[in-house]
XYZ file of C-alpha atoms in Angstrom:
466
model
C -11.759 118.701 105.350
C -13.405 116.312 107.420
C -16.887 115.254 106.420
C -20.260 113.612 108.190
C -22.736 111.675 106.497
C -26.379 110.696 107.774
C -26.814 107.194 106.770
C -29.513 106.305 109.214
C -32.198 108.208 111.982
C -33.021 110.941 109.754
C -36.109 109.988 108.435
C -37.764 108.501 111.584
C -36.249 107.434 115.119
C -33.871 104.376 114.208
C -31.479 103.245 111.888
C -28.525 105.295 113.683
C -25.626 105.260 111.686
C -23.311 108.379 110.722
C -20.074 108.184 108.488
C -17.189 110.784 109.647
C -13.970 110.992 107.606
C -10.730 113.061 107.616
C -7.595 112.762 105.347
C -6.443 110.050 107.473
C -9.390 108.234 108.945
C -12.700 106.789 108.641
C -15.143 106.249 111.719
C -18.621 104.812 111.576
C -20.661 106.375 114.391
C -23.699 103.988 115.845
C -24.855 100.794 113.231
C -28.276 100.596 114.418
C -31.146 98.556 112.992
C -33.836 100.149 111.203
C -37.293 98.939 113.090
C -41.206 99.925 112.598
C -42.958 99.099 109.361
C -42.071 96.185 107.116
C -41.397 98.781 104.539
C -38.637 100.672 106.838
C -37.223 97.007 108.105
C -36.382 96.664 104.785
C -33.430 98.850 105.359
C -31.651 96.570 107.226
C -31.631 94.083 103.861
C -29.645 96.663 102.138
C -26.080 96.391 101.741
C -24.043 98.723 104.027
C -23.785 102.286 102.427
C -20.447 102.601 102.882
C -16.848 101.025 102.287
C -16.918 98.721 105.192
C -12.805 97.790 104.533
C -11.637 101.344 104.561
C -13.256 101.694 108.086
C -10.560 102.661 110.957
C -13.190 102.509 114.091
C -16.948 101.838 114.843
C -18.047 104.036 118.147
C -21.536 103.198 119.903
C -23.471 105.452 122.121
C -25.605 103.046 123.746
C -27.003 98.922 123.097
C -30.315 99.521 121.832
C -30.955 97.905 118.824
C -31.837 100.634 116.562
C -28.064 102.006 117.827
C -26.381 98.696 117.644
C -28.690 96.429 115.450
C -26.307 95.940 112.663
C -23.355 95.643 113.953
C -22.921 91.742 113.758
C -24.245 92.322 109.797
C -21.132 94.837 109.742
C -18.462 91.978 111.042
C -20.307 89.411 108.719
C -19.610 91.434 105.368
C -15.645 92.036 106.628
C -15.143 94.520 109.273
C -12.576 93.298 111.879
C -11.655 96.432 113.493
C -12.385 98.044 117.124
C -15.910 98.513 118.287
C -15.569 101.262 121.286
C -18.101 101.609 123.831
C -18.734 102.074 127.503
C -18.031 99.120 129.565
C -21.630 98.266 130.525
C -22.881 98.920 127.292
C -20.526 95.856 125.960
C -21.857 93.746 128.688
C -25.663 94.931 127.696
C -24.581 94.423 123.853
C -24.238 90.765 124.572
C -27.545 90.369 126.018
C -29.488 92.102 123.108
C -27.516 90.929 119.962
C -27.813 87.381 120.857
C -31.321 87.620 121.798
C -31.852 89.609 118.538
C -30.022 86.943 116.567
C -32.014 84.195 117.987
C -35.229 85.724 116.941
C -34.046 86.417 113.671
C -33.224 82.978 112.892
C -36.811 82.141 114.410
C -38.529 84.150 112.311
C -36.555 83.380 109.269
C -37.310 79.618 109.845
C -40.941 80.285 110.466
C -40.537 82.648 107.027
C -38.776 79.660 104.939
C -41.315 77.087 106.007
C -43.991 79.044 104.626
C -41.589 79.916 101.049
C -41.040 76.454 100.985
C -45.336 75.586 100.907
C -45.344 78.333 98.213
C -42.067 76.620 96.492
C -40.255 80.233 96.812
C -36.474 80.879 97.421
C -35.378 80.455 101.300
C -33.874 83.444 102.774
C -31.283 83.764 105.288
C -31.427 85.733 108.716
C -29.466 88.952 108.635
C -26.952 87.696 111.175
C -26.268 84.479 113.384
C -25.046 84.004 116.636
C -21.653 83.303 115.442
C -21.392 86.549 113.840
C -22.465 88.300 117.231
C -19.728 86.386 118.616
C -17.382 87.960 116.368
C -18.780 91.300 117.156
C -18.122 91.023 120.622
C -14.719 89.955 120.267
C -14.315 93.426 118.910
C -15.940 95.349 121.637
C -13.323 97.381 123.874
C -14.936 99.292 126.773
C -14.197 102.596 128.239
C -15.037 104.400 131.518
C -16.918 107.555 131.139
C -14.622 110.761 130.908
C -11.772 108.489 129.368
C -10.289 110.824 126.372
C -8.217 108.490 123.975
C -7.369 108.273 120.385
C -9.211 105.350 118.151
C -7.515 106.838 114.808
C -5.014 108.802 113.497
C -6.535 112.468 114.201
C -9.144 111.304 115.820
C -9.991 111.136 119.675
C -13.158 110.113 121.688
C -14.737 110.866 124.686
C -18.073 109.136 126.194
C -20.087 111.032 128.561
C -23.228 109.767 130.671
C -26.329 110.050 128.583
C -28.523 109.066 131.687
C -30.935 107.028 128.915
C -30.237 103.399 129.389
C -26.926 101.555 131.568
C -23.811 102.266 129.911
C -25.675 105.086 127.443
C -23.037 107.944 126.519
C -22.991 111.207 124.915
C -20.269 110.872 122.093
C -17.651 113.618 121.788
C -15.174 112.934 118.757
C -11.997 115.363 118.552
C -10.842 115.966 115.193
C -7.405 117.213 114.278
C -6.357 118.345 110.706
C -3.573 120.512 110.379
C -2.883 121.200 114.031
C -6.721 122.422 114.161
C -9.313 120.704 116.265
C -12.880 120.607 115.600
C -15.398 118.756 118.261
C -18.101 116.336 117.098
C -20.643 116.450 119.962
C -23.492 113.038 119.505
C -25.767 113.305 122.102
C -26.992 109.623 121.808
C -30.476 109.372 123.185
C -30.616 111.767 126.399
C -32.312 110.308 129.607
C -35.093 111.607 131.356
C -34.074 113.456 134.324
C -37.139 112.411 136.516
C -36.892 108.375 135.603
C -35.228 106.048 137.936
C -31.694 104.755 139.025
C -29.802 106.490 136.325
C -28.086 109.890 136.854
C -29.060 112.978 134.987
C -27.501 113.437 131.190
C -23.866 115.235 131.738
C -23.539 118.501 130.790
C -21.478 119.481 127.390
C -20.746 122.901 126.987
C -18.337 123.052 123.664
C -18.724 121.487 120.152
C -18.668 122.880 116.582
C -21.058 120.252 115.566
C -24.097 118.898 117.528
C -26.248 115.896 116.437
C -29.428 116.038 118.658
C -32.005 113.404 119.489
C -35.197 114.876 118.747
C -37.765 111.738 119.423
C -39.964 113.878 122.162
C -38.972 117.376 120.870
C -42.748 118.120 120.337
C -43.718 117.616 123.791
C -43.289 117.174 127.482
C -43.747 114.211 129.729
C -46.340 113.946 132.184
C -44.887 114.566 135.548
C -43.558 111.696 137.520
C -45.442 112.525 140.725
C -48.407 112.326 139.170
C -47.422 109.040 137.460
C -46.296 107.431 140.650
C -49.216 108.459 142.540
C -51.316 106.889 139.816
C -49.272 103.652 139.837
C -49.644 103.502 143.072
C -53.527 104.140 143.363
C -53.377 100.896 140.455
C -51.574 98.540 142.940
C -53.313 99.130 146.004
C -57.086 99.141 144.425
C -55.717 95.792 142.415
C -54.576 94.306 145.981
C -57.998 94.767 147.226
C -60.024 92.770 144.303
C -57.159 90.088 144.469
C -56.499 90.062 140.748
C -53.335 89.290 139.129
C -51.713 92.516 137.590
C -49.736 92.107 134.127
C -47.208 94.651 133.131
C -45.793 94.592 129.577
C -42.230 95.891 130.069
C -39.169 96.665 128.031
C -36.217 94.609 128.709
C -33.973 97.386 129.169
C -34.659 100.446 131.669
C -38.051 100.158 131.799
C -38.331 96.740 133.514
C -35.358 97.780 136.253
C -37.418 100.917 136.983
C -40.595 99.298 137.132
C -39.108 97.234 139.748
C -37.819 99.581 141.867
C -40.864 101.769 141.596
C -42.380 99.026 143.110
C -39.791 98.538 145.553
C -40.618 101.913 146.981
C -44.451 100.670 147.321
C -43.266 97.481 148.834
C -40.992 99.459 151.518
C -43.842 101.971 152.059
C -46.241 98.744 153.456
C -48.416 99.155 149.790
C -47.157 96.261 147.759
C -49.907 93.620 149.129
C -49.125 91.075 146.208
C -47.784 87.283 147.385
C -44.954 87.923 144.500
C -43.569 90.052 141.690
C -42.337 87.616 138.488
C -40.030 88.910 136.270
C -41.093 86.393 133.580
C -38.113 87.456 130.757
C -34.855 85.308 130.465
C -33.843 88.626 128.436
C -34.934 91.186 131.624
C -33.989 88.760 133.759
C -30.061 88.874 132.080
C -30.228 92.905 132.267
C -31.290 93.365 135.678
C -28.399 91.342 136.490
C -26.479 93.748 134.104
C -28.109 96.386 136.258
C -26.895 94.722 139.621
C -23.341 94.901 138.407
C -23.157 98.373 137.875
C -24.694 99.979 140.829
C -21.993 102.975 140.621
C -23.804 104.277 137.675
C -27.003 105.139 140.078
C -27.928 108.350 140.681
C -27.039 109.194 144.447
C -30.399 109.670 145.621
C -31.993 106.510 144.200
C -28.616 104.475 145.405
C -29.287 105.660 148.733
C -32.872 104.726 148.571
C -31.934 101.015 147.947
C -29.515 100.889 150.779
C -32.824 100.128 152.648
C -32.263 96.483 151.548
C -29.622 94.642 153.078
C -27.304 94.969 150.017
C -28.752 98.124 148.058
C -29.854 95.937 145.600
C -32.977 95.666 143.325
C -33.122 92.475 144.486
C -33.107 93.549 148.461
C -35.191 96.282 147.785
C -37.688 94.285 146.368
C -37.502 90.728 148.085
C -40.817 89.385 146.906
C -39.003 89.474 143.205
C -39.051 86.481 141.682
C -37.048 85.331 138.174
C -39.243 82.628 135.914
C -36.276 81.958 133.504
C -37.374 79.062 132.025
C -40.394 77.963 130.025
C -41.846 75.842 132.656
C -41.330 78.139 135.265
C -43.479 80.560 132.728
C -46.048 78.203 132.278
C -46.631 77.613 136.015
C -47.381 81.214 136.457
C -50.876 80.778 134.288
C -51.985 78.701 137.296
C -52.156 81.837 139.561
C -55.710 83.140 139.968
C -54.614 86.405 141.997
C -51.980 87.897 144.027
C -49.464 88.166 141.537
C -47.678 90.961 139.454
C -46.037 89.535 136.323
C -43.696 91.802 134.334
C -42.822 90.090 131.033
C -41.830 91.266 127.315
C -42.427 92.215 124.762
C -42.859 95.809 125.659
C -45.390 96.513 122.733
C -46.973 92.975 123.317
C -46.057 91.509 120.109
C -44.783 88.561 121.249
C -43.161 87.190 123.615
C -44.153 85.404 127.291
C -47.015 88.359 128.091
C -49.056 87.011 125.628
C -49.652 83.621 127.004
C -50.382 85.573 130.233
C -52.884 87.916 128.473
C -54.832 84.074 127.432
C -55.071 83.492 130.889
C -55.817 86.723 132.690
C -57.482 89.083 130.239
C -61.078 87.980 130.226
C -60.883 87.885 134.272
C -62.513 90.832 135.494
C -60.779 91.509 138.764
C -57.279 90.848 136.504
C -55.227 94.440 135.289
C -52.950 95.887 132.760
C -50.632 98.286 133.072
C -48.999 100.001 130.067
C -45.751 101.678 131.040
C -44.066 102.122 127.897
C -44.941 103.641 124.543
C -47.451 101.747 122.376
C -46.950 101.800 118.251
C -49.935 102.214 115.832
C -50.748 99.012 114.857
C -49.249 97.336 117.447
C -51.649 94.819 119.749
C -50.309 97.033 122.971
C -51.656 99.863 121.105
C -55.115 97.983 120.611
C -55.404 97.512 124.588
C -55.014 101.168 124.489
C -57.732 102.511 122.220
C -60.018 99.970 124.125
C -60.113 96.761 122.430
C -62.601 94.595 123.333
C -61.024 91.384 121.922
C -57.372 90.261 121.953
C -56.227 88.171 119.264
C -53.573 85.087 120.266
C -52.789 82.964 117.452
C -56.010 81.589 116.167
C -58.200 82.364 119.394
C -59.832 85.778 120.149
C -59.931 86.620 123.937
C -62.088 88.578 125.530
C -60.875 92.067 127.136
C -62.692 92.407 130.776
C -59.543 93.043 132.703
C -59.052 96.786 133.828
C -56.163 98.621 131.318
C -54.167 101.299 132.912
C -52.039 103.672 130.897
C -49.484 105.490 132.584
C -48.033 108.053 130.339
C -45.117 109.405 132.410
C -42.568 106.864 132.355
C -40.163 107.624 129.704
C -35.976 107.055 129.687
C -36.048 110.025 126.673
C -35.697 113.728 127.461
C -38.768 115.702 126.557
C -38.941 118.772 124.787
C -38.150 121.230 127.333
C -34.866 118.913 128.726
C -33.439 119.072 125.110
C -33.386 122.456 125.134
C -32.064 122.741 128.793
C -29.494 120.660 127.674
C -28.353 122.545 124.708
C -28.299 125.637 126.213
C -25.502 125.439 128.509
C -23.144 124.948 124.945
C -21.140 128.200 125.331
C -20.941 130.626 122.559
C -20.110 130.064 119.617
C -23.202 127.951 119.431
C -22.356 124.731 117.409
C -23.958 123.828 114.176
C -27.163 121.794 115.219
C -28.639 119.067 113.575
C -31.498 117.382 114.269
C -32.031 113.401 113.999
C -33.621 110.515 115.742
C -37.414 111.730 115.328
C -40.198 111.590 113.288
C -40.545 114.064 110.716
C -43.769 116.239 111.954
C -41.804 115.996 115.302
C -38.764 117.550 114.074
C -40.361 120.267 112.131
C -42.337 121.230 115.672
C -39.123 120.927 117.512
C -36.887 122.864 114.831
C -39.484 125.589 115.332
C -39.755 125.484 118.906
C -35.775 125.499 119.045
C -36.307 128.955 117.014
C -38.921 130.454 119.198
C -35.600 130.123 121.575
C -32.948 131.322 119.513
C -31.599 128.524 117.961
C -30.833 127.769 114.069
C -31.181 123.789 113.394
C -30.943 122.228 110.377
C -32.706 119.112 109.827
C -30.663 116.403 107.340
C -31.869 114.076 104.849
C -30.891 110.681 104.498
C -27.352 110.820 102.544
C -26.531 114.233 103.481
C -23.318 115.306 103.894
C -22.128 118.173 105.844
C -18.731 119.981 106.207
C -17.032 119.680 109.627
């Protein structure tokens, strides 16, 4: 009998990893980084808790690091088999893993400087760029809806999850003794009101269902209200001339913000002189989005065609890329009339902090928060009304207007998750809640019970028969 073991995203949102074992094959579903507190991230340094040499294949739901970020470590530790994913995911994976390796290298160098001064033993990064290149060589891309055998008695099919470009709902078909069973992993399901991508595909049959629950305890603010507030902020800011700074995540959120700014431009409401995308990673991701426009939903694809080639570039003609350090630094000389989109999304690092240094103290400047800000992050301090902001050894007075928009989300909300699972036929699948904080999952479990569903919340290293 096949078994499934939960090796991540059980005690929180990150570290996605599930091991499927049959009598003939062993499949790893996702291999993500643990992210968050230092205590949580210590899990990345632990040896992977299964026999790497016994793996026949790895299946990846999408490119976000909490689902993919330990793949180079897996390869560095000896895995040489195939990595299966969608074609778009394989392209985004190259951008994201190389960026992650560079950041780890930088952070390790800084830590080792400190350790040398303290006479402590130096450390190694979790993995290197060479490990990333080795992992990328193993990637095999699928198109949505393509069902293929990946190991003895195991087939896979990817369905569009609508979360980020290339994101998938994973269907695994396991045949033993002539009997086929089906495991469905939701991956991260998208918000049907978000821009560009299609709604999550409907799946109607499964024996076991793994369901994400990131927003299982609440619904998002209505998108029309969010867009109206976004428009009001942009229009008002143009009247007083100050710059607008938008800290944004490189994958998904940045591309949606560019699209929303394009809508305002096409309506004649965007009076700023230029929109600068000041993030090499976000620029690279936006180019991948440009190459996969066939993944867009019909309505937004038709809207984009108001530009000459149907791209984000022509839909927002005042969009400018700032790739180099010199180009980024030049933006600090602009005192008014610019919109600057830069990472990191929670203001923990990246170029946005340099722009804060030159703009936060200006009374006519605006900061627009368009993504979740975790407790303890610099971005959260701005949301909570901080009067000063620390950058290095400097403390910058916050005189700029801080705006928080809560409606932008790449995840399905509580009601959207329920709607998606309600499409499953009888007999209903055995349902397991993953990818959520403990309190969120407990709330969602009760919510589902009130709507006729029995859901189990697995613990780390729990194994179920499948």
